GROMACS .gro file of C-alpha atoms in nm:
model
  254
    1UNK     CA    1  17.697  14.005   6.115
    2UNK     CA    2  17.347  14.029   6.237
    3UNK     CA    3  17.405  13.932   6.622
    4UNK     CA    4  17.386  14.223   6.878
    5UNK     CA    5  17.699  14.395   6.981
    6UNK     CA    6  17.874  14.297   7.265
    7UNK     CA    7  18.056  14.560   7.484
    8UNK     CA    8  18.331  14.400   7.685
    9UNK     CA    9  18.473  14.535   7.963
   10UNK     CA   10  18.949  14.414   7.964
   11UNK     CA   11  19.063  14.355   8.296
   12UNK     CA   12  19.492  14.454   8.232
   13UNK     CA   13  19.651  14.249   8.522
   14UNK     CA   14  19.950  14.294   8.631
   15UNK     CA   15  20.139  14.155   8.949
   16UNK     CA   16  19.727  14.079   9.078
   17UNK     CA   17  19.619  14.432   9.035
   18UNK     CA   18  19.427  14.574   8.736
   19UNK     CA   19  19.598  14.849   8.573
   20UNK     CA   20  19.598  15.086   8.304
   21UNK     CA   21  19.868  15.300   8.110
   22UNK     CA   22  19.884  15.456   7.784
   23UNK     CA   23  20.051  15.237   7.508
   24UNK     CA   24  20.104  14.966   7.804
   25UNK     CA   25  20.344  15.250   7.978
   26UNK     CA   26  20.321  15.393   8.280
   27UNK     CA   27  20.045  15.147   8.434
   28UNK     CA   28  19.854  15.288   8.710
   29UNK     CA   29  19.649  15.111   8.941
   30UNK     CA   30  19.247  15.053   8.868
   31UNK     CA   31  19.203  14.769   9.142
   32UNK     CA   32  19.128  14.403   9.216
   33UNK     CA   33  19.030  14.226   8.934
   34UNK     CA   34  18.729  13.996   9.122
   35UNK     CA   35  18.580  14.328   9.193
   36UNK     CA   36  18.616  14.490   8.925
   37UNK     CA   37  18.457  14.187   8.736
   38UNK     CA   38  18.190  14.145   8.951
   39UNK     CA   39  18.095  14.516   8.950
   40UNK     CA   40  18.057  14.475   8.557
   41UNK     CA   41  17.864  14.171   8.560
   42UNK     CA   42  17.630  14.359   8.755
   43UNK     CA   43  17.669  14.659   8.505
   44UNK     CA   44  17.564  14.505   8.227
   45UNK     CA   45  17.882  14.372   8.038
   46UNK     CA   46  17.825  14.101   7.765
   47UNK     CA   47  18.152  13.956   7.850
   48UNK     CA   48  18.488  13.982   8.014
   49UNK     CA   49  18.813  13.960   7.906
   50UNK     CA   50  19.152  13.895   8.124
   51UNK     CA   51  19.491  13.976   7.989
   52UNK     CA   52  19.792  13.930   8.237
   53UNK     CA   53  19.983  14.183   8.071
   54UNK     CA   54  20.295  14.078   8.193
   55UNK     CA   55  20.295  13.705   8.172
   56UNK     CA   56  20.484  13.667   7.816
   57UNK     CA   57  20.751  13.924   7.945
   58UNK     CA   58  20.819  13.768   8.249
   59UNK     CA   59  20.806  13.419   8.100
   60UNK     CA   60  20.543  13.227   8.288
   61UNK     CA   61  20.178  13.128   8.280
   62UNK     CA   62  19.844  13.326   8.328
   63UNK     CA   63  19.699  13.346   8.698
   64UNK     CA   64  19.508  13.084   8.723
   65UNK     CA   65  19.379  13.140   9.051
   66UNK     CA   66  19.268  13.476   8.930
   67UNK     CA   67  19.088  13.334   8.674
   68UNK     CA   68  18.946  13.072   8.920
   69UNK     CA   69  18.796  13.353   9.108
   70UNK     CA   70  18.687  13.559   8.827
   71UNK     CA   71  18.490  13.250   8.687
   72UNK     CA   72  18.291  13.232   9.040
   73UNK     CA   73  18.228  13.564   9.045
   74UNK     CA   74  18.065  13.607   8.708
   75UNK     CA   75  17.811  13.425   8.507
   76UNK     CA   76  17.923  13.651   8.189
   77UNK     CA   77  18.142  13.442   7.895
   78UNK     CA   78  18.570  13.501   8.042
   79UNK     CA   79  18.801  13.510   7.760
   80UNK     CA   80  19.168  13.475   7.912
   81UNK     CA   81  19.500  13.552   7.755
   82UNK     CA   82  19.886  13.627   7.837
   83UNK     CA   83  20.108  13.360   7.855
   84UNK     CA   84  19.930  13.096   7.705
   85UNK     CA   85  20.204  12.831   7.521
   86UNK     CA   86  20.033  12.539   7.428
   87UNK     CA   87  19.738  12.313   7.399
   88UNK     CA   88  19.773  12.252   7.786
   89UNK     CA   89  19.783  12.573   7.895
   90UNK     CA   90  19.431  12.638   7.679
   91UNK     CA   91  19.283  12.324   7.853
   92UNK     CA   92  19.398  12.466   8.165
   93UNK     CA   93  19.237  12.786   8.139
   94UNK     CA   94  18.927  12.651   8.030
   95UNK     CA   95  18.961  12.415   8.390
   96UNK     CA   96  18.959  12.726   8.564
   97UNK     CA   97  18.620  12.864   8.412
   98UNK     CA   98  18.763  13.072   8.045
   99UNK     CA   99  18.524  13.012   7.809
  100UNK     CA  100  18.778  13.136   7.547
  101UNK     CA  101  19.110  13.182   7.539
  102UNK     CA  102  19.314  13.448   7.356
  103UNK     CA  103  19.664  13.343   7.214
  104UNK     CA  104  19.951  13.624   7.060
  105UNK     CA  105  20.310  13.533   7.120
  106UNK     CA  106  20.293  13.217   7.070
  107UNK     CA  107  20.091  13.154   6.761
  108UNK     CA  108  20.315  13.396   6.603
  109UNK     CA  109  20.631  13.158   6.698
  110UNK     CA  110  20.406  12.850   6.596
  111UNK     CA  111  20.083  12.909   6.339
  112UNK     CA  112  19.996  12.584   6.393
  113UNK     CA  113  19.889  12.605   6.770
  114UNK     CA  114  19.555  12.812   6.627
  115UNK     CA  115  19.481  12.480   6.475
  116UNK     CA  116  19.549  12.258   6.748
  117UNK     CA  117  19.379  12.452   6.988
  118UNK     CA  118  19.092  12.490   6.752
  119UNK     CA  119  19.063  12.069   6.651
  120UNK     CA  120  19.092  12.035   6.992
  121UNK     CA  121  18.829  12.249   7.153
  122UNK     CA  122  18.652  12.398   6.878
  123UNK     CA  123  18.649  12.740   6.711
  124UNK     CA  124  18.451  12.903   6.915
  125UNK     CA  125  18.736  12.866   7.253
  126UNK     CA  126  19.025  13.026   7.018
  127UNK     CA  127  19.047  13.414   7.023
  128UNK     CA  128  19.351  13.541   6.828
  129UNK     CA  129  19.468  13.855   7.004
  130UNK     CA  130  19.634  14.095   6.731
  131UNK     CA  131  19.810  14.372   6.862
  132UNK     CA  132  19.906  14.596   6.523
  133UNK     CA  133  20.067  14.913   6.490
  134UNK     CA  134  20.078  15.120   6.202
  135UNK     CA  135  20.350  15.032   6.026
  136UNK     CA  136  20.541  15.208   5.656
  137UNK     CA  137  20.683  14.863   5.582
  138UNK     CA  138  20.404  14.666   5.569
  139UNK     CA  139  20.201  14.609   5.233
  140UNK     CA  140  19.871  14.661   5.429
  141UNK     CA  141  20.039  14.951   5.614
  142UNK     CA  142  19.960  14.766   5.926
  143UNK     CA  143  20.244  14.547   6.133
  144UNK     CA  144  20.204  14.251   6.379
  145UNK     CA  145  20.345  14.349   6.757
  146UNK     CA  146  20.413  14.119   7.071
  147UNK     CA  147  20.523  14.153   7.436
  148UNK     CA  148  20.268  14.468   7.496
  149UNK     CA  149  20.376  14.658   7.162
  150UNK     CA  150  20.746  14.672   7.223
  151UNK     CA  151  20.851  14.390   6.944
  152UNK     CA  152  20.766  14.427   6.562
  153UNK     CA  153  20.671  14.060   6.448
  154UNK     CA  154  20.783  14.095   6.077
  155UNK     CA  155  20.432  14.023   5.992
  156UNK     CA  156  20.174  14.244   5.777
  157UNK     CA  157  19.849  14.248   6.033
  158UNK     CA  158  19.583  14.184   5.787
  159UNK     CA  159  19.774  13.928   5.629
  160UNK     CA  160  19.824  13.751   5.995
  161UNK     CA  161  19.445  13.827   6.069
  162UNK     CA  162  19.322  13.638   5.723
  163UNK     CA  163  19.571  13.344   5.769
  164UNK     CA  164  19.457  13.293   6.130
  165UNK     CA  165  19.093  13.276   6.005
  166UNK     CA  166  19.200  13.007   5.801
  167UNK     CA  167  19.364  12.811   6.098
  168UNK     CA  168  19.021  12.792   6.252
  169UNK     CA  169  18.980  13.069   6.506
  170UNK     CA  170  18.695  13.157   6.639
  171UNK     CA  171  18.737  13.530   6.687
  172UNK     CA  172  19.020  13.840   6.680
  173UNK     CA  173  19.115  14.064   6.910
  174UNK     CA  174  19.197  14.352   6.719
  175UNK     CA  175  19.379  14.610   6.976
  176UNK     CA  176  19.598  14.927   6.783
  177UNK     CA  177  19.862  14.957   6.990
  178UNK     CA  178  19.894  15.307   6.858
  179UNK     CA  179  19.563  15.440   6.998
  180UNK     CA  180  19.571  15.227   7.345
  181UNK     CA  181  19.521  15.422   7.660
  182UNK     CA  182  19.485  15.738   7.447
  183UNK     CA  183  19.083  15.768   7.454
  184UNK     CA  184  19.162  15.903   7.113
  185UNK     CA  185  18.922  15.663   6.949
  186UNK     CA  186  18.937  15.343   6.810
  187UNK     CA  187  19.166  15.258   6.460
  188UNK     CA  188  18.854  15.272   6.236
  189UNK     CA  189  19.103  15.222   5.900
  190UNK     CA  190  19.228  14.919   6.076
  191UNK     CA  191  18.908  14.758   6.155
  192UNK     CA  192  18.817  14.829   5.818
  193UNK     CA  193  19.129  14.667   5.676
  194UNK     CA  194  19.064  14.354   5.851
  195UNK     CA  195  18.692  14.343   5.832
  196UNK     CA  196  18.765  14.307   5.437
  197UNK     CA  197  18.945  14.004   5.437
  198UNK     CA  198  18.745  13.800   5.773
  199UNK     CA  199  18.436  13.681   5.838
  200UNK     CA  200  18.484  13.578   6.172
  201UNK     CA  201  18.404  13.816   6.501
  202UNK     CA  202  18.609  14.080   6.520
  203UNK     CA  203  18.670  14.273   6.885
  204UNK     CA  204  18.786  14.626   6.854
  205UNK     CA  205  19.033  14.708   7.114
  206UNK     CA  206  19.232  15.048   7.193
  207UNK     CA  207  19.132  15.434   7.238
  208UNK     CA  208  18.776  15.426   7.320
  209UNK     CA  209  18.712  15.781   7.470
  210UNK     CA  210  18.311  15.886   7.422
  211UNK     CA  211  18.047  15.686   7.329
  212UNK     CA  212  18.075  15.810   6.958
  213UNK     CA  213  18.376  15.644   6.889
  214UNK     CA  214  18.232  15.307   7.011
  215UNK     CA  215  17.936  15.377   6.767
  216UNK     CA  216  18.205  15.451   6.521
  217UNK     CA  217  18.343  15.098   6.550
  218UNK     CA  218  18.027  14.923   6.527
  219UNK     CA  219  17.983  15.098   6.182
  220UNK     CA  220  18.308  14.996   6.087
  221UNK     CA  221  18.240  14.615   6.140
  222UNK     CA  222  18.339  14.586   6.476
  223UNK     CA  223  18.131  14.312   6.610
  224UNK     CA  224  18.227  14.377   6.982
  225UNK     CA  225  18.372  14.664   7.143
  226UNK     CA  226  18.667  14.624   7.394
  227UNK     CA  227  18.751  14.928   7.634
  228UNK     CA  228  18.931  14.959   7.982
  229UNK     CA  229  19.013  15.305   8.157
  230UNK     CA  230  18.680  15.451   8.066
  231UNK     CA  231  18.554  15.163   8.244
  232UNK     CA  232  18.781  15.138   8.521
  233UNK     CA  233  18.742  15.517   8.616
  234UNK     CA  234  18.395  15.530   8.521
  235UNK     CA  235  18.436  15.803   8.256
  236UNK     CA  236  18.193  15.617   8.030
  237UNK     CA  237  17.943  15.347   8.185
  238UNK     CA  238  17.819  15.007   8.006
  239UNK     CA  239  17.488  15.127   7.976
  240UNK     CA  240  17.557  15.512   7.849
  241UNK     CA  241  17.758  15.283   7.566
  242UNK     CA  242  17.486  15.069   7.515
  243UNK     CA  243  17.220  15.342   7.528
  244UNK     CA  244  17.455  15.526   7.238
  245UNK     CA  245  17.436  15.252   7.036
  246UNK     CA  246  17.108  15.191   7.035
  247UNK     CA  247  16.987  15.563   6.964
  248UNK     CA  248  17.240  15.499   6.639
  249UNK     CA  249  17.038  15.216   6.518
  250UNK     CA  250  17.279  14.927   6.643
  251UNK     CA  251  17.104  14.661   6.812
  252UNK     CA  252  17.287  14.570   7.161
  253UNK     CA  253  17.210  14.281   7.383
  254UNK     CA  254  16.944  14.400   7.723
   0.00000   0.00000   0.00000
């Protein structure tokens, strides 16, 4: 796609606190997610996006007064997810201030809630978060997870990925649950694998580490690159990413 990149900035929430682990273990915390998101509007994000982490385990809704706050804070586009059921809950979220909304569990258990939500709001609100592991018995090699990694779906990733396309999202949120928290570097066979059969946005998510391996994303048809702990500790900034990726020839947004 010819748009700039967009380097995006995940708030993890859990219990009101951001925090970080490795493979969604061992969460530490990174701090309060209205700072945190105003500190990277000010930085230089392109966007934001919000996962409460533990909403689908735990059986209830996002945080919407988090998101409420987040929305005031920033004047960046907020794409929200964990938790999110139904066309309601979408139209809630959007009340709040998301601009987009990204859906897992659910759309796994019912397909056709992509397409609802997408009818309903348009394609551009509906983000399709894919959390895929590597996975032997999978044609593409690739398996669908939910609830943070822990649950095999049954479902081949780039399969999933193609067929949600075709239910009218707008975007995917392509994390490897294999490489999260690592800082080992993105999945660049899996962004690959999925760029082949989509032409939609797709946000790479998981084991950014250096600015190279954000670079090495972009060339693999990543059309937005997703990090958190080098971020939230400040290994990496937004702008040394953005500086990277324009000395590599990738055009970025100012």
């Amino acid at each position: 796609m010819s748009l700039a990149i967009r380097v995006i900035p995940c708030l993890d929430v859990n219990a009101g606190r951001v925090v970080k682990g490795v493979n969604f273990e061992n969460l530490r915390d990174a701090g309060d997610p209205v700072e945190l998101a105003a500190r990277y509007n000010e930085q230089g994000a392109d966007e934001l996006t919000f996962l409460d982490i533990s909403a689908t385990n735990e059986g209830r809704a996002t945080t919407r007064d988090m998101v409420r706050r987040c929305a005031e804070t920033v004047f960046i586009p907020l794409t929200v997810g964990g938790g999110v059921r139904s066309v309601e809950d979408v139209d809630d979220l959007l009340r709040c201030g998301a601009d987009k909304v990204g859906i897992n569990t659910a759309a796994i258990a019912n397909p056709q809630l992509l397409t609802d939500v997408s009818n309903r709001f348009g394609k551009q609100v509906v983000v399709l978060s894919l959390d895929a592991r590597r996975q032997d018995d999978q044609p593409s090699g690739f398996g669908v997870t939910t609830h943070g990694g822990k649950r095999p779906a049954n479902l081949d990733a780039i399969e999933w990925a193609k067929e949600a396309q075709d239910r009218g999202v707008g975007e995917i949120l392509l994390t490897s649950m294999d490489a999260d928290g690592t800082t080992s570097g993105f999945d660049i066979e899996m962004i690959k694998a999925v760029r082949e059969v989509v032409d939609v946005p797709i946000i790479a998510s998981g084991g950014a580490g250096t600015v190279q391996h954000f670079i090495d994303a972009a060339k693999a048809g990543a059309d937005a690159l997703l990090a958190a702990s080098v971020f939230h500790y400040e290994t990496i900034t937004i702008a040394e990413v953005k500086q990277g990726l324009a000395n590599a020839g990738i055009e970025v947004r100012k």
